[in-house]
Amino acid sequence: MATDPSHSKPPYLNVTAISAKNGASTIECWRLAAPFRASSEAGVSGASIAQLGKAGRTSYALIPAKFDGGLHNAPTVQYVAFLSGTAVVSVPDQPPVTIKGGKDGLIIAADTAAVSKQGHDTKYPNDEETTAIQIPTADGKVPPHTVL
């Protein structure tokens, strides 16, 4: 029996975004423009889904314990879904944000070299491996959103 998705999920998906303003990376909260809707797809019919858009070449990453990703730009505009572990992301002039793997582990990284001079720093402080799926957006485009 399907449930009413409007009672179980918010109407829009909010994600942590690593973006850029005036040539510097920044951490923001984005509300993606595509609303949750009831799915009619086999296997999840009646569940709430939010479309993330077309994707590029997706990869599955195994990040070692205590790994330091260093200062870097996003290679392309991409969603990163942390499935396990912990990532700590920092940018200049803002407190770092901690992302825990699991249901709240989806972020978007959009601070490419074209928009940010310095990028962001990512560290993985846990004693366990972190797993993530990197999902580039089609053509490197930033998805429609509102900054909250």
mmCIF file of C-alpha atoms in Angstrom:
data_model
loop_
_atom_site.group_PDB
_atom_site.id
_atom_site.type_symbol
_atom_site.label_atom_id
_atom_site.label_comp_id
_atom_site.label_asym_id
_atom_site.label_seq_id
_atom_site.Cartn_x
_atom_site.Cartn_y
_atom_site.Cartn_z
ATOM 1 C CA MET A 1 0.000 0.000 0.000
ATOM 2 C CA ALA A 2 1.462 3.378 -1.006
ATOM 3 C CA THR A 3 1.745 6.161 1.520
ATOM 4 C CA ASP A 4 1.121 9.840 0.956
ATOM 5 C CA PRO A 5 4.610 11.231 0.226
ATOM 6 C CA SER A 6 3.622 14.741 1.305
ATOM 7 C CA HIS A 7 3.556 13.560 4.927
ATOM 8 C CA SER A 8 6.890 11.767 4.943
ATOM 9 C CA LYS A 9 9.280 14.100 3.109
ATOM 10 C CA PRO A 10 9.785 17.836 2.740
ATOM 11 C CA PRO A 11 8.487 19.280 -0.551
ATOM 12 C CA TYR A 12 12.040 20.058 -1.777
ATOM 13 C CA LEU A 13 15.486 18.586 -1.245
ATOM 14 C CA ASN A 14 17.954 20.763 0.676
ATOM 15 C CA VAL A 15 21.669 20.002 0.299
ATOM 16 C CA THR A 16 24.945 21.381 1.576
ATOM 17 C CA ALA A 17 26.662 23.122 -1.329
ATOM 18 C CA ILE A 18 30.288 24.054 -1.822
ATOM 19 C CA SER A 19 29.927 26.975 -4.194
ATOM 20 C CA ALA A 20 31.754 30.224 -4.921
ATOM 21 C CA LYS A 21 31.183 33.967 -4.673
ATOM 22 C CA ASN A 22 33.575 36.646 -5.887
ATOM 23 C CA GLY A 23 36.205 34.046 -6.764
ATOM 24 C CA ALA A 24 36.218 32.362 -3.335
ATOM 25 C CA SER A 25 34.684 29.071 -2.256
ATOM 26 C CA THR A 26 31.794 29.234 0.165
ATOM 27 C CA ILE A 27 29.555 26.763 1.974
ATOM 28 C CA GLU A 28 25.834 27.287 1.488
ATOM 29 C CA CYS A 29 22.543 25.467 1.893
ATOM 30 C CA TRP A 30 20.707 24.992 -1.401
ATOM 31 C CA ARG A 31 17.079 24.074 -1.978
ATOM 32 C CA LEU A 32 16.986 22.221 -5.281
ATOM 33 C CA ALA A 33 14.228 23.394 -7.628
ATOM 34 C CA ALA A 34 12.853 19.948 -8.484
ATOM 35 C CA PRO A 35 10.220 19.086 -5.856
ATOM 36 C CA PHE A 36 9.690 15.679 -4.314
ATOM 37 C CA ARG A 37 6.963 13.823 -6.109
ATOM 38 C CA ALA A 38 5.285 10.454 -5.878
ATOM 39 C CA SER A 39 7.171 7.931 -7.978
ATOM 40 C CA SER A 40 5.466 5.704 -10.485
ATOM 41 C CA GLU A 41 8.655 3.712 -11.143
ATOM 42 C CA ALA A 42 8.602 -0.031 -10.498
ATOM 43 C CA GLY A 43 10.031 -0.952 -7.120
ATOM 44 C CA VAL A 44 9.518 2.503 -5.591
ATOM 45 C CA SER A 45 6.020 3.316 -6.845
ATOM 46 C CA GLY A 46 4.362 5.655 -4.344
ATOM 47 C CA ALA A 47 7.642 6.617 -2.647
ATOM 48 C CA SER A 48 8.860 10.226 -2.642
ATOM 49 C CA ILE A 49 11.607 11.037 -5.132
ATOM 50 C CA ALA A 50 13.383 14.215 -6.206
ATOM 51 C CA GLN A 51 15.012 14.213 -9.637
ATOM 52 C CA LEU A 52 18.655 15.339 -9.558
ATOM 53 C CA GLY A 53 18.921 15.747 -13.321
ATOM 54 C CA LYS A 54 21.056 14.054 -15.945
ATOM 55 C CA ALA A 55 24.422 12.782 -14.812
ATOM 56 C CA GLY A 56 27.871 12.405 -16.260
ATOM 57 C CA ARG A 57 30.383 9.616 -15.644
ATOM 58 C CA THR A 58 29.682 8.450 -12.083
ATOM 59 C CA SER A 59 32.324 6.906 -9.804
ATOM 60 C CA TYR A 60 32.448 5.009 -6.516
ATOM 61 C CA ALA A 61 35.244 6.160 -4.183
ATOM 62 C CA LEU A 62 36.934 4.301 -1.320
ATOM 63 C CA ILE A 63 38.678 6.952 0.776
ATOM 64 C CA PRO A 64 41.227 5.706 3.329
ATOM 65 C CA ALA A 65 40.889 6.407 7.045
ATOM 66 C CA LYS A 66 42.492 9.689 8.185
ATOM 67 C CA PHE A 67 42.853 10.819 4.552
ATOM 68 C CA ASP A 68 43.660 14.463 3.795
ATOM 69 C CA GLY A 69 42.174 15.501 0.451
ATOM 70 C CA GLY A 70 43.996 18.815 0.664
ATOM 71 C CA LEU A 71 43.004 22.114 -0.842
ATOM 72 C CA HIS A 72 41.343 21.612 -4.224
ATOM 73 C CA ASN A 73 38.576 22.754 -6.536
ATOM 74 C CA ALA A 74 35.695 20.537 -7.552
ATOM 75 C CA PRO A 75 36.866 18.894 -10.812
ATOM 76 C CA THR A 76 33.395 19.536 -12.240
ATOM 77 C CA VAL A 77 30.000 20.395 -10.785
ATOM 78 C CA GLN A 78 29.060 17.179 -9.013
ATOM 79 C CA TYR A 79 26.898 15.654 -6.358
ATOM 80 C CA VAL A 80 28.806 13.623 -3.790
ATOM 81 C CA ALA A 81 26.820 11.053 -1.838
ATOM 82 C CA PHE A 82 28.767 9.987 1.242
ATOM 83 C CA LEU A 83 27.549 6.495 2.070
ATOM 84 C CA SER A 84 29.724 5.940 5.138
ATOM 85 C CA GLY A 85 32.383 7.693 7.169
ATOM 86 C CA THR A 86 32.825 11.410 7.781
ATOM 87 C CA ALA A 87 34.091 14.297 5.667
ATOM 88 C CA VAL A 88 35.063 17.702 7.088
ATOM 89 C CA VAL A 89 34.980 20.451 4.478
ATOM 90 C CA SER A 90 36.418 23.893 5.085
ATOM 91 C CA VAL A 91 36.689 27.120 3.106
ATOM 92 C CA PRO A 92 38.372 30.404 4.057
ATOM 93 C CA ASP A 93 36.456 32.696 6.439
ATOM 94 C CA GLN A 94 33.755 30.149 7.379
ATOM 95 C CA PRO A 95 33.589 27.428 10.017
ATOM 96 C CA PRO A 96 34.097 23.910 8.660
ATOM 97 C CA VAL A 97 31.102 21.687 7.972
ATOM 98 C CA THR A 98 31.005 18.011 8.926
ATOM 99 C CA ILE A 99 29.185 15.622 6.613
ATOM 100 C CA LYS A 100 28.317 12.191 7.971
ATOM 101 C CA GLY A 101 27.785 9.349 5.546
ATOM 102 C CA GLY A 102 24.259 7.998 5.243
ATOM 103 C CA LYS A 103 20.838 9.465 4.531
ATOM 104 C CA ASP A 104 22.033 13.065 5.089
ATOM 105 C CA GLY A 105 25.340 12.587 3.260
ATOM 106 C CA LEU A 106 24.437 14.198 -0.067
ATOM 107 C CA ILE A 107 26.268 17.411 -0.999
ATOM 108 C CA ILE A 108 26.963 19.289 -4.203
ATOM 109 C CA ALA A 109 30.437 20.579 -5.045
ATOM 110 C CA ALA A 110 30.342 23.462 -7.516
ATOM 111 C CA ASP A 111 33.505 25.450 -6.708
ATOM 112 C CA THR A 112 35.314 24.599 -9.925
ATOM 113 C CA ALA A 113 38.482 26.429 -10.969
ATOM 114 C CA ALA A 114 36.340 28.546 -13.300
ATOM 115 C CA VAL A 115 34.581 30.177 -10.315
ATOM 116 C CA SER A 116 36.920 29.738 -7.316
ATOM 117 C CA LYS A 117 40.599 30.651 -7.142
ATOM 118 C CA GLN A 118 41.466 28.513 -4.123
ATOM 119 C CA GLY A 119 38.829 25.798 -3.720
ATOM 120 C CA HIS A 120 38.031 23.947 -0.509
ATOM 121 C CA ASP A 121 39.825 21.587 1.870
ATOM 122 C CA THR A 122 38.464 18.124 2.666
ATOM 123 C CA LYS A 123 39.638 15.857 5.462
ATOM 124 C CA TYR A 124 38.367 12.420 6.475
ATOM 125 C CA PRO A 125 39.171 12.215 10.205
ATOM 126 C CA ASN A 126 37.687 8.838 11.145
ATOM 127 C CA ASP A 127 39.543 5.619 11.829
ATOM 128 C CA GLU A 128 37.402 3.967 9.162
ATOM 129 C CA GLU A 129 37.261 4.155 5.393
ATOM 130 C CA THR A 130 34.781 6.622 3.864
ATOM 131 C CA THR A 131 32.753 5.563 0.844
ATOM 132 C CA ALA A 132 31.266 8.041 -1.597
ATOM 133 C CA ILE A 133 29.595 8.150 -4.982
ATOM 134 C CA GLN A 134 30.633 11.090 -7.177
ATOM 135 C CA ILE A 135 27.890 12.079 -9.635
ATOM 136 C CA PRO A 136 28.882 14.823 -12.098
ATOM 137 C CA THR A 137 26.029 16.865 -13.527
ATOM 138 C CA ALA A 138 25.511 16.647 -17.264
ATOM 139 C CA ASP A 139 27.735 19.179 -19.037
ATOM 140 C CA GLY A 140 29.010 20.500 -15.680
ATOM 141 C CA LYS A 141 25.897 22.609 -15.197
ATOM 142 C CA VAL A 142 24.790 23.856 -11.773
ATOM 143 C CA PRO A 143 21.291 22.527 -11.068
ATOM 144 C CA PRO A 144 18.471 25.055 -10.585
ATOM 145 C CA HIS A 145 18.311 25.991 -6.890
ATOM 146 C CA THR A 146 17.621 28.649 -4.291
ATOM 147 C CA VAL A 147 20.219 29.616 -1.669
ATOM 148 C CA LEU A 148 18.661 29.343 1.787
#
